Tab-separated table of C-alpha atoms in Angstrom:
chain	number	residue	atom	x	y	z
A	1	MET	CA	13.364	-82.710	-2.374
A	2	SER	CA	15.942	-81.644	0.090
A	3	ASN	CA	16.284	-84.546	2.185
A	4	ARG	CA	18.312	-83.009	4.995
A	5	PHE	CA	15.988	-80.076	5.518
A	6	GLU	CA	12.904	-82.267	5.126
A	7	ARG	CA	14.198	-84.646	7.784
A	8	SER	CA	15.071	-81.707	10.013
A	9	TRP	CA	11.671	-80.130	9.528
A	10	GLU	CA	9.998	-83.330	10.512
A	11	LEU	CA	11.791	-82.714	13.794
A	12	VAL	CA	11.410	-78.976	14.248
A	13	LYS	CA	8.834	-76.565	15.633
A	14	ALA	CA	10.161	-73.136	16.792
A	15	SER	CA	11.386	-69.631	15.777
A	16	ALA	CA	12.832	-65.865	16.357
A	17	SER	CA	16.518	-63.538	15.994
A	18	VAL	CA	20.420	-62.135	16.821
A	19	LEU	CA	22.853	-59.947	15.030
A	20	ARG	CA	26.348	-58.833	14.875
A	21	GLN	CA	28.277	-56.629	12.560
A	22	ASP	CA	32.010	-56.610	11.982
A	23	LYS	CA	32.583	-57.995	15.453
A	24	GLU	CA	29.571	-55.962	16.158
A	25	LEU	CA	27.031	-58.428	17.423
A	26	LEU	CA	23.605	-57.249	16.544
A	27	LEU	CA	21.384	-59.552	18.545
A	28	PHE	CA	17.649	-59.292	18.258
A	29	PRO	CA	15.379	-62.063	19.409
A	30	LEU	CA	11.934	-62.124	17.898
A	31	PHE	CA	9.823	-62.317	21.012
A	32	SER	CA	6.134	-62.733	20.568
A	33	SER	CA	3.500	-61.245	22.767
A	34	ALA	CA	2.250	-64.778	22.529
A	35	ALA	CA	4.677	-67.650	22.013
A	36	LEU	CA	6.784	-67.198	18.909
A	37	LEU	CA	7.364	-70.891	18.409
A	38	LEU	CA	6.433	-73.401	15.806
A	39	VAL	CA	3.995	-75.715	17.422
A	40	ALA	CA	3.326	-79.421	17.213
A	41	LEU	CA	1.109	-79.134	14.159
A	42	CYS	CA	4.068	-77.948	12.135
A	43	PHE	CA	4.828	-81.650	11.769
A	44	LEU	CA	1.826	-81.722	9.473
A	45	LEU	CA	3.142	-78.688	7.579
A	46	PRO	CA	6.903	-79.353	7.447
A	47	ALA	CA	7.855	-76.586	5.041
A	48	VAL	CA	4.804	-74.412	4.423
A	49	GLY	CA	6.033	-70.858	3.886
A	50	LEU	CA	9.620	-71.754	4.732
A	51	GLY	CA	11.055	-72.662	1.352
A	52	ALA	CA	13.570	-69.822	1.503
A	53	LEU	CA	14.843	-71.032	4.878
A	54	ARG	CA	15.154	-74.502	3.444
A	55	THR	CA	17.578	-73.097	0.855
A	56	LEU	CA	19.518	-71.281	3.586
A	57	PHE	CA	19.801	-74.546	5.535
A	58	ASP	CA	20.532	-77.048	2.761
A	59	THR	CA	22.328	-75.074	0.065
A	60	ASP	CA	23.716	-71.848	1.505
A	61	ARG	CA	24.497	-73.401	4.899
A	62	ARG	CA	23.841	-70.139	6.718
A	63	LEU	CA	21.019	-71.531	8.864
A	64	ALA	CA	21.267	-73.943	11.794
A	65	ILE	CA	18.623	-75.412	14.092
A	66	VAL	CA	19.049	-75.732	17.856
A	67	PRO	CA	16.436	-78.192	19.150
A	68	ASN	CA	14.575	-78.199	22.434
A	69	VAL	CA	15.843	-75.021	24.094
A	70	GLY	CA	14.223	-73.494	27.166
A	71	PRO	CA	14.868	-71.877	30.541
A	72	LEU	CA	16.554	-74.272	32.980
A	73	VAL	CA	18.251	-73.791	36.339
A	74	LEU	CA	19.965	-77.198	36.279
A	75	PRO	CA	20.006	-80.121	33.839
A	76	THR	CA	16.618	-81.720	34.458
A	77	THR	CA	15.278	-85.203	33.786
A	78	LYS	CA	11.631	-86.124	33.750
A	79	ALA	CA	11.987	-87.857	37.099
A	80	GLN	CA	13.676	-84.788	38.606
A	81	TYR	CA	10.939	-82.522	37.247
A	82	ALA	CA	8.419	-84.616	39.167
A	83	THR	CA	10.364	-83.877	42.371
A	84	ALA	CA	9.314	-80.626	44.008
A	85	SER	CA	12.782	-80.083	45.510
A	86	HIS	CA	14.536	-79.971	42.117
A	87	PRO	CA	15.151	-76.314	41.083
A	88	ARG	CA	13.150	-75.100	38.101
A	89	PRO	CA	12.405	-71.692	36.553
A	90	ALA	CA	9.684	-69.683	38.272
A	91	SER	CA	6.179	-69.457	36.818
A	92	LEU	CA	6.519	-71.962	33.981
A	93	PHE	CA	3.847	-71.866	31.246
A	94	SER	CA	3.013	-68.183	31.935
A	95	HIS	CA	3.445	-65.877	28.915
A	96	ASN	CA	4.669	-62.748	30.696
A	97	ASP	CA	6.911	-64.592	33.123
A	98	GLN	CA	8.513	-66.844	30.519
A	99	GLN	CA	9.088	-64.012	28.054
A	100	ASN	CA	10.951	-62.215	30.836
A	101	THR	CA	12.786	-65.390	31.853
A	102	TRP	CA	14.057	-65.921	28.294
A	103	GLN	CA	15.208	-62.306	28.157
A	104	SER	CA	16.533	-61.820	31.693
A	105	PHE	CA	16.496	-65.174	33.589
A	106	GLN	CA	13.914	-63.709	35.964
A	107	PRO	CA	10.102	-63.693	35.842
A	108	GLU	CA	7.987	-60.600	35.186
A	109	GLY	CA	9.362	-57.495	36.886
A	110	ALA	CA	12.977	-57.974	35.760
A	111	THR	CA	14.822	-54.777	34.851
A	112	VAL	CA	18.053	-56.059	33.246
A	113	GLY	CA	18.321	-58.455	30.285
A	114	TRP	CA	21.205	-60.480	28.887
A	115	GLY	CA	21.287	-58.528	25.625
A	116	GLY	CA	21.761	-55.357	27.658
A	117	ARG	CA	24.487	-57.017	29.708
A	118	LEU	CA	26.327	-57.906	26.487
A	119	GLY	CA	25.975	-54.254	25.583
A	120	ASP	CA	27.405	-53.194	28.948
A	121	LEU	CA	30.536	-55.244	28.284
A	122	MET	CA	30.960	-54.090	24.678
A	123	ALA	CA	29.717	-50.478	24.648
A	124	ALA	CA	33.289	-49.162	24.920
A	125	ASN	CA	33.765	-50.266	21.296
A	126	ASN	CA	31.162	-47.720	20.194
A	127	GLN	CA	31.593	-44.020	19.621
A	128	ARG	CA	28.039	-43.370	20.834
A	129	ALA	CA	26.889	-45.766	23.563
A	130	ILE	CA	23.260	-44.893	22.851
A	131	PHE	CA	23.361	-46.963	19.649
A	132	THR	CA	24.556	-50.122	21.451
A	133	ALA	CA	21.136	-51.660	22.210
A	134	VAL	CA	18.397	-50.864	19.719
A	135	SER	CA	14.769	-51.997	19.499
A	136	ALA	CA	12.623	-51.769	16.382
A	137	SER	CA	9.678	-53.168	18.352
A	138	GLY	CA	9.099	-51.076	21.467
A	139	ASN	CA	10.407	-51.640	24.961
A	140	ALA	CA	12.203	-54.951	25.624
A	141	VAL	CA	13.831	-55.949	28.916
A	142	TRP	CA	16.303	-58.065	26.908
A	143	LEU	CA	18.031	-54.838	25.798
A	144	ALA	CA	18.197	-53.224	29.237
A	145	GLY	CA	21.683	-53.220	30.747
A	146	GLN	CA	23.081	-52.046	34.042
A	147	ASN	CA	24.616	-49.076	32.238
A	148	VAL	CA	23.413	-49.329	28.644
A	149	ARG	CA	20.006	-47.829	27.871
A	150	GLN	CA	17.993	-49.195	24.996
A	151	TYR	CA	17.294	-46.874	22.075
A	152	GLN	CA	14.025	-47.291	20.196
A	153	VAL	CA	13.476	-46.648	16.491
A	154	GLY	CA	10.294	-46.779	14.462
A	155	SER	CA	9.837	-49.006	11.444
A	156	GLY	CA	10.663	-46.002	9.260
A	157	GLY	CA	13.787	-44.979	11.170
A	158	ALA	CA	14.699	-42.606	13.985
A	159	ILE	CA	11.824	-41.103	15.983
A	160	ARG	CA	12.046	-37.312	15.762
A	161	MET	CA	11.445	-35.185	18.824
A	162	GLY	CA	13.186	-31.938	17.852
A	163	ALA	CA	13.571	-29.896	14.683
A	164	ASP	CA	13.317	-31.343	11.196
A	165	ALA	CA	16.190	-31.549	8.696
A	166	ASN	CA	15.708	-27.824	7.964
A	167	GLY	CA	15.935	-26.870	11.631
A	168	ARG	CA	12.224	-26.079	11.879
A	169	ILE	CA	9.139	-27.085	13.851
A	170	TYR	CA	5.802	-26.114	12.297
A	171	GLY	CA	7.852	-24.375	9.640
A	172	SER	CA	9.514	-22.055	12.140
A	173	THR	CA	13.152	-21.925	13.267
A	174	ALA	CA	12.066	-19.809	16.238
A	175	VAL	CA	9.673	-22.491	17.458
A	176	ALA	CA	12.416	-25.103	17.001
A	177	ALA	CA	14.886	-23.052	19.059
A	178	SER	CA	12.352	-22.498	21.846
A	179	MET	CA	11.400	-26.154	21.921
A	180	ASP	CA	15.035	-27.171	22.106
A	181	ARG	CA	15.727	-24.768	24.976
A	182	ILE	CA	12.670	-25.914	26.956
A	183	VAL	CA	13.127	-29.661	26.677
A	184	ARG	CA	16.870	-29.607	27.312
A	185	GLY	CA	16.750	-27.243	30.273
A	186	THR	CA	15.531	-27.407	33.868
A	187	ARG	CA	14.157	-24.762	36.202
A	188	GLY	CA	15.645	-26.198	39.356
A	189	THR	CA	17.492	-29.115	40.889
A	190	HIS	CA	14.661	-31.643	41.091
A	191	VAL	CA	16.038	-35.096	40.211
A	192	PHE	CA	13.033	-36.132	38.139
A	193	GLU	CA	13.083	-32.880	36.168
A	194	GLY	CA	16.794	-33.322	35.466
A	195	ASP	CA	16.276	-36.893	34.311
A	196	VAL	CA	13.493	-35.901	31.910
A	197	ALA	CA	15.759	-33.215	30.432
A	198	ALA	CA	18.581	-35.738	30.028
A	199	VAL	CA	16.288	-38.223	28.240
A	200	SER	CA	15.043	-35.467	25.915
A	201	THR	CA	18.582	-34.353	25.140
A	202	ARG	CA	19.719	-37.877	24.327
A	203	SER	CA	16.691	-38.410	22.123
A	204	ILE	CA	17.166	-35.210	20.110
A	205	ASP	CA	20.915	-35.704	19.668
A	206	ALA	CA	20.565	-39.380	18.705
A	207	GLU	CA	17.828	-38.689	16.156
A	208	THR	CA	19.852	-35.883	14.594
A	209	ALA	CA	22.894	-38.161	14.219
A	210	LEU	CA	20.902	-41.127	12.933
A	211	ARG	CA	18.833	-39.064	10.515
A	212	SER	CA	21.913	-37.944	8.626
A	213	ALA	CA	23.502	-41.419	8.619
A	214	LEU	CA	20.604	-43.634	7.512
A	215	LYS	CA	20.037	-44.292	3.854
A	216	PRO	CA	16.345	-44.112	2.910
A	217	ALA	CA	14.193	-47.223	2.957
A	218	SER	CA	13.634	-46.733	-0.780
A	219	ASP	CA	17.351	-47.202	-1.491
A	220	PRO	CA	17.738	-50.298	-3.721
A	221	LEU	CA	19.887	-51.914	-1.019
A	222	PHE	CA	16.846	-52.103	1.257
A	223	GLY	CA	13.692	-51.494	-0.727
A	224	THR	CA	12.183	-50.783	-4.125
A	225	PRO	CA	12.307	-47.172	-5.356
A	226	PRO	CA	8.792	-46.044	-6.388
A	227	ALA	CA	8.175	-45.318	-10.043
A	228	SER	CA	6.534	-42.078	-8.939
A	229	GLY	CA	5.500	-40.373	-5.731
A	230	ALA	CA	6.704	-41.048	-2.200
A	231	TYR	CA	7.949	-44.406	-0.967
A	232	ASN	CA	5.264	-46.530	0.712
A	233	ALA	CA	6.556	-49.593	2.579
A	234	ASN	CA	3.151	-51.295	2.289
A	235	ASN	CA	3.547	-51.388	-1.488
A	236	ASP	CA	7.216	-52.406	-1.601
A	237	PRO	CA	7.455	-55.860	-3.259
A	238	LYS	CA	10.488	-56.683	-1.091
A	239	LEU	CA	8.359	-56.330	2.042
A	240	ARG	CA	5.400	-58.375	0.790
A	241	TYR	CA	4.996	-62.118	1.313
A	242	THR	CA	2.721	-64.848	-0.035
A	243	PRO	CA	0.297	-65.880	2.743
A	244	ASP	CA	-1.047	-68.897	0.846
A	245	PRO	CA	1.342	-70.957	-1.328
A	246	LEU	CA	-1.674	-72.183	-3.300
A	247	LEU	CA	-2.334	-68.579	-4.362
A	248	PRO	CA	1.131	-67.421	-5.503
A	249	GLY	CA	-0.180	-64.178	-7.001
A	250	THR	CA	-1.618	-62.984	-3.693
A	251	THR	CA	0.705	-60.998	-1.438
A	252	ALA	CA	0.425	-59.107	1.849
A	253	PHE	CA	2.585	-56.579	3.709
A	254	ASN	CA	5.040	-58.104	6.209
A	255	ALA	CA	5.622	-55.841	9.212
A	256	LEU	CA	8.420	-58.099	10.486
A	257	ALA	CA	10.333	-57.588	7.237
A	258	GLN	CA	9.956	-53.825	7.698
A	259	GLN	CA	11.409	-54.061	11.222
A	260	LEU	CA	14.372	-55.953	9.770
A	261	GLN	CA	14.642	-53.352	7.030
A	262	VAL	CA	15.311	-50.560	9.551
A	263	VAL	CA	17.770	-52.831	11.402
A	264	ALA	CA	19.630	-53.436	8.126
A	265	ARG	CA	19.706	-49.690	7.459
A	266	MET	CA	21.250	-49.141	10.889
A	267	ILE	CA	23.826	-51.874	10.298
A	268	GLU	CA	24.815	-50.237	7.019
A	269	ALA	CA	25.114	-46.878	8.801
A	270	ALA	CA	27.173	-48.212	11.726
A	271	GLY	CA	30.456	-47.088	10.190
A	272	ASN	CA	29.216	-43.547	9.623
A	273	ALA	CA	31.206	-40.954	11.569
A	274	ASN	CA	28.009	-39.835	13.336
A	275	ILE	CA	27.300	-43.378	14.577
A	276	GLY	CA	30.644	-45.171	15.033
A	277	ALA	CA	29.162	-48.480	16.255
A	278	ARG	CA	31.117	-51.755	16.309
A	279	ARG	CA	29.113	-53.814	18.816
A	280	GLN	CA	25.314	-53.664	18.775
A	281	VAL	CA	22.322	-55.739	19.815
A	282	PHE	CA	18.928	-55.342	18.132
A	283	PHE	CA	15.422	-56.520	18.942
A	284	VAL	CA	12.483	-57.175	16.598
A	285	SER	CA	9.312	-59.156	17.230
A	286	LEU	CA	6.442	-61.058	15.686
A	287	GLY	CA	3.307	-61.885	17.667
A	288	GLY	CA	0.240	-64.016	17.171
A	289	PHE	CA	1.574	-67.483	18.038
A	290	ASP	CA	-0.691	-68.159	21.004
A	291	ASN	CA	-2.892	-70.363	18.870
A	292	HIS	CA	-5.334	-71.919	21.291
A	293	ASP	CA	-7.733	-71.596	18.339
A	294	LEU	CA	-7.498	-71.687	14.529
A	295	GLN	CA	-3.945	-72.991	14.647
A	296	ASN	CA	-3.897	-74.778	11.288
A	297	ARG	CA	-4.722	-71.574	9.436
A	298	ASN	CA	-2.889	-69.023	11.567
A	299	HIS	CA	0.315	-70.944	12.094
A	300	ALA	CA	0.939	-71.461	8.379
A	301	ASP	CA	0.542	-67.724	7.788
A	302	LEU	CA	2.956	-66.881	10.616
A	303	MET	CA	5.538	-69.268	9.195
A	304	ALA	CA	5.189	-67.634	5.788
A	305	ARG	CA	5.854	-64.226	7.382
A	306	LEU	CA	8.837	-65.518	9.324
A	307	GLY	CA	10.379	-67.313	6.342
A	308	HIS	CA	9.952	-64.318	4.062
A	309	ALA	CA	11.323	-61.830	6.619
A	310	MET	CA	14.420	-63.875	7.423
A	311	ALA	CA	15.132	-64.505	3.732
A	312	TYR	CA	14.688	-60.783	3.000
A	313	PHE	CA	17.088	-59.924	5.816
A	314	ASP	CA	19.696	-62.424	4.641
A	315	ALA	CA	19.510	-61.050	1.087
A	316	THR	CA	19.770	-57.452	2.315
A	317	LEU	CA	22.774	-58.253	4.507
A	318	GLY	CA	24.357	-59.812	1.428
A	319	ALA	CA	23.708	-56.625	-0.549
A	320	ILE	CA	25.482	-54.474	2.061
A	321	GLY	CA	28.308	-56.989	2.605
A	322	ALA	CA	27.418	-57.756	6.224
A	323	ARG	CA	26.388	-61.435	6.254
A	324	ASN	CA	29.521	-62.632	8.027
A	325	ALA	CA	29.224	-59.904	10.639
A	326	VAL	CA	25.599	-60.491	11.622
A	327	THR	CA	24.015	-63.428	13.402
A	328	THR	CA	20.258	-63.743	13.767
A	329	PHE	CA	18.604	-66.051	16.284
A	330	THR	CA	15.054	-66.819	17.326
A	331	ALA	CA	13.713	-66.766	20.872
A	332	SER	CA	10.352	-66.936	22.604
A	333	ASP	CA	8.522	-67.626	25.813
A	334	PHE	CA	7.817	-71.337	25.224
A	335	GLY	CA	6.768	-74.051	22.802
A	336	ARG	CA	3.350	-75.675	22.606
A	337	THR	CA	1.694	-78.918	23.634
A	338	PHE	CA	1.615	-81.981	21.394
A	339	THR	CA	-2.052	-82.561	22.141
A	340	SER	CA	-4.886	-80.586	20.569
A	341	ASN	CA	-7.493	-78.713	22.567
A	342	GLY	CA	-9.884	-79.173	19.646
A	343	ASP	CA	-8.809	-76.231	17.483
A	344	GLY	CA	-5.263	-75.474	18.593
A	345	THR	CA	-2.642	-76.182	21.247
A	346	ASP	CA	-1.780	-74.909	24.715
A	347	HIS	CA	1.288	-73.608	26.548
A	348	GLY	CA	4.418	-75.754	26.609
A	349	TRP	CA	8.075	-75.346	27.627
A	350	GLY	CA	10.975	-76.343	25.364
A	351	ALA	CA	11.076	-75.450	21.659
A	352	HIS	CA	13.406	-75.448	18.663
A	353	HIS	CA	15.135	-72.328	17.357
A	354	PHE	CA	16.881	-70.941	14.293
A	355	VAL	CA	20.320	-69.314	14.115
A	356	MET	CA	21.189	-67.585	10.827
A	357	GLY	CA	24.293	-65.820	9.510
A	358	GLY	CA	27.543	-66.078	7.617
A	359	ALA	CA	29.396	-67.064	10.798
A	360	VAL	CA	26.936	-69.892	11.566
A	361	ARG	CA	27.856	-73.538	10.979
A	362	GLY	CA	24.690	-74.044	8.997
A	363	GLY	CA	23.016	-77.098	7.547
A	364	ASP	CA	22.914	-79.014	10.826
A	365	LEU	CA	21.192	-79.440	14.183
A	366	TYR	CA	23.046	-78.651	17.421
A	367	GLY	CA	21.922	-80.257	20.638
A	368	ALA	CA	19.798	-83.232	21.606
A	369	PHE	CA	16.561	-83.751	19.739
A	370	PRO	CA	13.810	-85.074	22.024
A	371	VAL	CA	12.495	-88.602	21.908
A	372	LEU	CA	8.896	-88.170	20.785
A	373	GLY	CA	6.162	-90.474	21.993
A	374	VAL	CA	2.384	-90.748	21.834
A	375	LYS	CA	-0.006	-89.856	24.590
A	376	ASN	CA	-1.264	-92.510	26.955
A	377	THR	CA	-4.510	-94.252	26.166
A	378	ASN	CA	-6.329	-93.002	29.244
A	379	ASN	CA	-4.789	-89.565	29.849
A	380	ASN	CA	-2.728	-86.801	28.238
A	381	ASN	CA	0.606	-87.903	29.682
A	382	PHE	CA	3.420	-89.149	27.440
A	383	ASP	CA	4.946	-91.937	29.512
A	384	ALA	CA	6.648	-93.456	26.435
A	385	SER	CA	8.927	-90.407	26.093
A	386	PRO	CA	11.629	-89.321	28.563
A	387	ASP	CA	11.486	-85.819	27.062
A	388	GLN	CA	7.770	-85.022	27.106
A	389	LEU	CA	5.681	-83.913	30.061
A	390	GLY	CA	1.915	-83.621	30.376
A	391	ASN	CA	0.136	-82.943	27.079
A	392	GLY	CA	3.429	-83.631	25.326
A	393	SER	CA	5.183	-80.397	26.345
A	394	LEU	CA	8.899	-80.700	25.722
A	395	LEU	CA	11.246	-80.858	28.700
A	396	PRO	CA	14.204	-78.705	27.496
A	397	ALA	CA	17.530	-80.426	26.943
A	398	THR	CA	19.454	-77.197	26.263
A	399	ALA	CA	19.325	-74.175	28.553
A	400	VAL	CA	18.836	-70.614	27.337
A	401	ASP	CA	22.116	-69.902	29.173
A	402	GLN	CA	23.987	-72.323	26.894
A	403	PHE	CA	22.288	-70.975	23.780
A	404	GLY	CA	23.056	-67.355	24.726
A	405	ALA	CA	26.614	-68.085	25.851
A	406	THR	CA	27.445	-69.624	22.455
A	407	LEU	CA	26.322	-66.398	20.783
A	408	ALA	CA	27.995	-64.190	23.384
A	409	ARG	CA	31.388	-65.828	22.905
A	410	TRP	CA	31.142	-65.072	19.186
A	411	PHE	CA	30.135	-61.511	20.088
A	412	GLY	CA	33.484	-61.122	21.813
A	413	LEU	CA	32.971	-62.021	25.469
A	414	ALA	CA	35.778	-63.885	27.196
A	415	ASP	CA	34.950	-67.182	28.878
A	416	GLY	CA	35.426	-65.588	32.296
A	417	GLU	CA	32.744	-62.982	31.513
A	418	LEU	CA	30.020	-65.462	30.591
A	419	ASN	CA	28.981	-66.504	34.098
A	420	GLY	CA	28.277	-62.896	34.985
A	421	VAL	CA	25.760	-62.650	32.150
A	422	PHE	CA	24.309	-66.183	32.204
A	423	PRO	CA	23.622	-67.051	35.858
A	424	ASN	CA	22.896	-70.755	35.336
A	425	LEU	CA	25.709	-71.503	32.884
A	426	ALA	CA	28.032	-72.868	35.576
A	427	ASN	CA	25.489	-75.633	36.226
A	428	PHE	CA	25.994	-77.104	32.729
A	429	SER	CA	29.076	-78.928	31.510
A	430	GLN	CA	28.690	-77.801	27.885
A	431	ARG	CA	29.313	-74.050	27.681
A	432	SER	CA	29.298	-73.836	23.882
A	433	LEU	CA	26.895	-75.612	21.541
A	434	GLY	CA	29.270	-75.310	18.593
A	435	PHE	CA	26.969	-73.673	16.025
A	436	MET	CA	29.206	-70.586	15.567
A	437	LEU	CA	32.442	-70.504	13.608
């Protein structure tokens, strides 16, 4: 047994993703609509579904673990947390607010995220700025910059609004030409009308460029060519995982792997003359971690999906020669409690995260692992631990600002640019956690 990974897994409970290609950072956290974090019960299941990540950690050394990360305004001790005057993030333990805080350092309602700000500073490296910040999982404030607009793709590739590859809509070139004229044009000077036309124009032009640059999902670099008929991602063995390790012949489709498949296709296409991208950030997501109920069953399945998807992505990046140019990290709203509510756990704060890539100093933990205690005899407090709050929630030792700044420096930001992206970084003495080469 791999002793280093086993010891680490007895310590760890969290997960999500970042990217970069050729000095083209392709960041994409996996944010859950409900806490994408390994929870306390993962101590009982140290490596279920994560065997591939164990190999990446122990043998390949392309995976690192950053323990006990969370939003912080200032370094905070347990005694300071108990003091109302000590600054803390707004609306702790709230899903929507903490997802936004991880992505933007502000609670719900934020309009600019730190991935988008990285894009603002690096978009000049790209021929088409529209391909700087890309989501394969819907709208994400993390990708929104002050100047950069996020571009959304579907799991199958670019989302078409205009004509098809033959210049037709409903089989007609005339319909396609009329549609193009209508959606690109305006009838007056109304600001809203002009903005809608601009969005439509960007969408049509971007899809046309991306369509011609992307290799198909069935290409052996990314998927499995069908023996006959059209490609169906649901049936692609590369995108199927084993939900139950006790039933190795049973597989299920992994939607997270398909999101990473389209990201990998875009990375491979970045050097195409129609794309010309050298700095990009990407976003994918996996939900279902808010396990107030049925945690033992559901959490193991989620870990199997995560492990399979990350291993698939690493292998695909290897096939296209991009491992050293891409870094993947996990992120979420919060961790979980160390006490059970009877069938699951409740909302926490700090959590542990993965960082994966050829430029990662893998095979190690970076940061301070919390001192774990047991709950008091008469209540759910953890007085024996300086790092656990009520119900055993972890008090973060590493700020999201420090975590993000370490990635951002690798992405190409100068030290003087970091404070403008990470507003609390100046409050911490350690500006780099050291997990990147």
